[in-house]
């Protein structure tokens, strides 16, 4: 079945460092891909999305490109801030079928001042 | 976006009791889901709450343990029945908007003693 694999955390960075969180997927169809963020004590929020190959999703300085050839959707940010400390979830969904989302295990990011 | 309110936000319950979680959305939505997020883990889909009919449960989840109601397009409840410590988790209500984006409530953190 469909699945999402994320790099394990925690990831600890200094402020202004470059961030990459790897995400790869397996899917039988052509899913949409998403990154969600969960700040401490809060629910999940959509960070960005991409609905087809080569699409780039971006928001709040974060970017991710839908790479069909490598089945990847890595999250990047050029300069992280302390306020980016959170858990990041990669997810896929077959929006033309069951509309179910499959989430990765999450990657905790800690940014130090 | 969608405003999703969940009640209670947290509760501590005794083994063998049941708890009902309510989810209220600020607009009518077709697709509504219930997820579970166990400590330090990712999200697992429990069921799709169908308006006017029985919920559709995922493998490993049954109606007797997690009865769900969906009386209209803005409201749903999830009951966790005959609780055990293994049911300690965050339970999340979510809705799918026409854009294909999944929005979450802030979750109900349940601790079973």
Coordinates of C-alpha atoms in Angstrom, one line a residue:
Chain A
X1 CA 0.0 0.0 0.0
X2 CA 0.9 3.7 -0.1
X3 CA 3.4 4.9 2.5
X4 CA 5.5 7.9 3.6
X5 CA 9.0 7.7 5.0
X6 CA 10.6 10.6 6.9
X7 CA 14.0 11.0 8.3
X8 CA 14.1 10.4 12.0
X9 CA 14.6 13.2 14.4
X10 CA 15.2 15.0 16.4
X11 CA 17.0 17.5 14.2
X12 CA 18.8 20.2 16.2
X13 CA 20.1 23.3 14.4
X14 CA 21.4 26.7 15.3
X15 CA 19.4 29.8 14.3
X16 CA 19.9 30.8 10.6
X17 CA 21.1 27.3 9.7
X18 CA 19.9 25.6 6.5
X19 CA 17.2 22.9 7.1
X20 CA 16.4 19.8 5.1
X21 CA 13.9 17.2 6.2
X22 CA 13.8 14.2 3.9
X23 CA 10.6 12.6 2.8
X24 CA 10.0 9.8 0.3
X25 CA 6.8 8.1 -0.6
X26 CA 5.4 5.0 -2.3
X27 CA 2.1 5.2 -4.1
X28 CA 0.3 3.4 -6.8
X29 CA -1.3 6.4 -8.3
X30 CA -0.5 10.1 -8.5
X31 CA -0.9 11.5 -5.0
X32 CA -0.9 15.0 -3.8
X33 CA 1.9 15.7 -1.2
X34 CA 1.8 17.8 1.9
X35 CA 3.9 19.1 4.8
X36 CA 2.1 19.7 8.1
X37 CA 3.6 21.3 11.1
X38 CA 2.6 20.8 14.8
X39 CA 3.9 23.5 17.2
X40 CA 4.1 22.5 20.9
X41 CA 0.7 22.1 22.4
X42 CA -1.2 22.8 19.2
X43 CA -2.9 20.9 16.4
X44 CA -1.6 20.2 13.0
X45 CA -1.4 23.0 10.5
X46 CA -0.9 22.7 6.7
X47 CA 2.4 24.2 5.8
X48 CA 2.6 23.6 2.1
X49 CA 1.4 21.3 -0.6
X50 CA 2.1 20.1 -4.2
X51 CA -0.4 18.4 -6.4
X52 CA 1.6 17.1 -9.3
X53 CA 5.1 16.3 -10.4
X54 CA 7.6 19.2 -10.5
X55 CA 5.2 21.5 -8.5
X56 CA 6.9 23.5 -5.8
X57 CA 5.0 24.3 -2.6
X58 CA 6.2 27.2 -0.5
X59 CA 5.1 29.0 2.7
X60 CA 6.8 30.9 5.5
X61 CA 10.2 30.5 3.8
X62 CA 9.8 26.7 3.6
X63 CA 9.8 25.0 0.2
X64 CA 9.4 21.4 -1.1
X65 CA 9.4 20.1 -4.7
X66 CA 7.4 17.1 -5.9
X67 CA 10.0 14.9 -7.5
X68 CA 8.3 12.0 -9.2
X69 CA 11.6 10.4 -10.5
X70 CA 12.9 10.1 -6.9
X71 CA 9.5 9.8 -5.2
X72 CA 10.6 12.5 -2.8
X73 CA 9.2 15.7 -1.3
X74 CA 12.0 17.1 0.9
X75 CA 11.3 20.1 3.0
X76 CA 13.9 22.9 3.0
X77 CA 14.3 26.3 4.6
X78 CA 17.3 28.5 4.0
X79 CA 17.5 30.1 7.5
X80 CA 15.6 28.6 10.4
X81 CA 14.4 30.6 13.4
X82 CA 13.8 29.5 17.0
X83 CA 10.0 29.8 16.2
X84 CA 10.3 27.0 13.6
X85 CA 10.8 24.5 16.4
X86 CA 8.0 22.0 15.9
X87 CA 7.2 18.6 14.6
X88 CA 7.0 18.3 10.8
X89 CA 4.8 15.7 9.1
X90 CA 5.0 14.7 5.5
X91 CA 1.8 13.3 4.0
X92 CA 0.3 12.1 0.8
X93 CA -3.3 11.8 -0.3
X94 CA -5.1 10.3 -3.3
X95 CA -7.5 13.1 -3.8
X96 CA -9.2 11.4 -6.7
X97 CA -10.1 8.3 -4.7
X98 CA -10.7 7.7 -1.1
X99 CA -9.3 11.1 0.1
X100 CA -7.5 9.4 2.8
X101 CA -4.2 10.9 4.0
X102 CA -1.2 8.9 5.0
X103 CA 1.3 10.5 7.3
X104 CA 4.9 10.0 8.0
X105 CA 6.2 9.5 11.5
X106 CA 7.1 13.1 12.0
X107 CA 10.4 14.8 12.5
X108 CA 11.0 17.0 15.5
X109 CA 13.0 20.1 14.8
X110 CA 14.7 22.1 17.6
X111 CA 16.3 25.4 16.7
X112 CA 18.7 26.9 19.2
X113 CA 19.3 30.6 19.6
Chain B
X1 CA -9.3 27.6 6.3
X2 CA -11.8 25.9 8.6
X3 CA -12.4 26.5 12.3
X4 CA -12.7 23.2 14.1
X5 CA -13.5 23.1 17.7
X6 CA -13.0 20.0 19.8
X7 CA -14.2 19.3 23.3
X8 CA -12.8 18.4 25.7
X9 CA -9.3 19.6 25.0
X10 CA -8.0 17.1 27.5
X11 CA -9.3 14.7 30.1
X12 CA -8.1 12.1 32.6
X13 CA -10.3 9.1 32.8
X14 CA -10.5 5.9 34.8
X15 CA -10.1 2.5 33.2
X16 CA -13.3 0.9 32.0
X17 CA -15.2 4.2 31.5
X18 CA -16.1 5.9 28.2
X19 CA -15.5 9.4 26.9
X20 CA -17.3 11.2 24.1
X21 CA -15.3 13.8 22.1
X22 CA -17.2 16.4 20.2
X23 CA -16.1 18.1 17.0
X24 CA -17.8 21.3 15.6
X25 CA -16.9 22.9 12.3
X26 CA -17.8 26.4 11.3
X27 CA -19.0 25.4 7.9
X28 CA -20.6 22.5 6.1
X29 CA -18.1 19.8 5.0
X30 CA -18.6 16.5 3.3
X31 CA -15.6 14.6 4.5
X32 CA -14.8 14.4 8.2
X33 CA -12.3 12.1 9.7
X34 CA -11.1 11.0 13.2
X35 CA -7.4 10.3 13.8
X36 CA -5.4 9.1 16.7
X37 CA -1.9 10.3 17.6
X38 CA -0.3 8.1 20.2
X39 CA 2.6 9.6 22.2
X40 CA 5.6 10.3 20.0
X41 CA 4.0 8.7 17.0
X42 CA 2.3 9.7 13.8
X43 CA -1.3 10.0 13.0
X44 CA -3.5 6.9 12.4
X45 CA -6.8 7.2 10.7
X46 CA -9.6 5.7 12.9
X47 CA -12.6 6.2 10.6
X48 CA -14.4 8.4 8.2
X49 CA -17.5 9.9 9.7
X50 CA -20.3 9.7 7.2
X51 CA -23.3 12.0 7.5
X52 CA -26.5 10.1 7.9
X53 CA -24.9 6.6 7.8
X54 CA -22.5 4.4 9.7
X55 CA -18.9 5.5 9.9
X56 CA -16.3 3.7 7.7
X57 CA -13.6 2.2 10.0
X58 CA -10.0 1.4 9.2
X59 CA -8.3 -1.9 9.8
X60 CA -7.8 -2.4 13.5
X61 CA -10.7 -0.1 14.6
X62 CA -14.2 -1.3 15.4
X63 CA -17.5 0.4 16.0
X64 CA -18.0 -1.2 19.4
X65 CA -14.8 0.4 20.7
X66 CA -15.0 3.7 18.8
X67 CA -18.7 4.6 18.0
X68 CA -19.0 7.7 15.8
X69 CA -22.0 9.9 15.1
X70 CA -22.4 12.4 12.3
X71 CA -25.9 13.9 12.6
X72 CA -25.2 16.8 10.2
X73 CA -22.5 18.3 8.0
X74 CA -20.9 20.4 10.8
X75 CA -20.8 18.1 13.8
X76 CA -19.5 14.7 14.8
X77 CA -18.7 12.8 17.9
X78 CA -16.2 10.0 18.7
X79 CA -16.7 7.9 21.8
X80 CA -13.8 5.9 23.2
X81 CA -15.5 3.0 25.0
X82 CA -14.3 0.8 27.9
X83 CA -11.0 2.7 28.1
X84 CA -7.7 1.1 29.0
X85 CA -4.3 2.9 29.5
X86 CA -3.5 1.9 25.9
X87 CA -6.1 4.3 24.7
X88 CA -4.2 7.2 26.1
X89 CA -3.6 9.4 23.1
X90 CA -4.5 12.6 21.2
X91 CA -7.7 12.2 19.2
X92 CA -8.0 14.6 16.3
X93 CA -11.0 15.6 14.3
X94 CA -10.3 16.7 10.7
X95 CA -12.2 17.9 7.7
X96 CA -11.4 17.9 4.0
X97 CA -12.0 21.1 2.2
X98 CA -12.9 21.2 -1.5
X99 CA -9.3 22.3 -2.2
X100 CA -8.2 18.9 -1.0
X101 CA -6.5 20.3 2.1
X102 CA -7.1 18.6 5.4
X103 CA -7.7 20.8 8.4
X104 CA -7.4 19.6 12.0
X105 CA -8.9 20.6 15.3
X106 CA -6.5 21.1 18.2
X107 CA -7.1 17.7 19.4
X108 CA -8.4 16.0 22.6
X109 CA -5.6 14.7 24.8
X110 CA -6.9 11.6 26.7
X111 CA -5.1 10.0 29.6
X112 CA -6.4 6.8 31.0
X113 CA -5.4 5.7 34.4

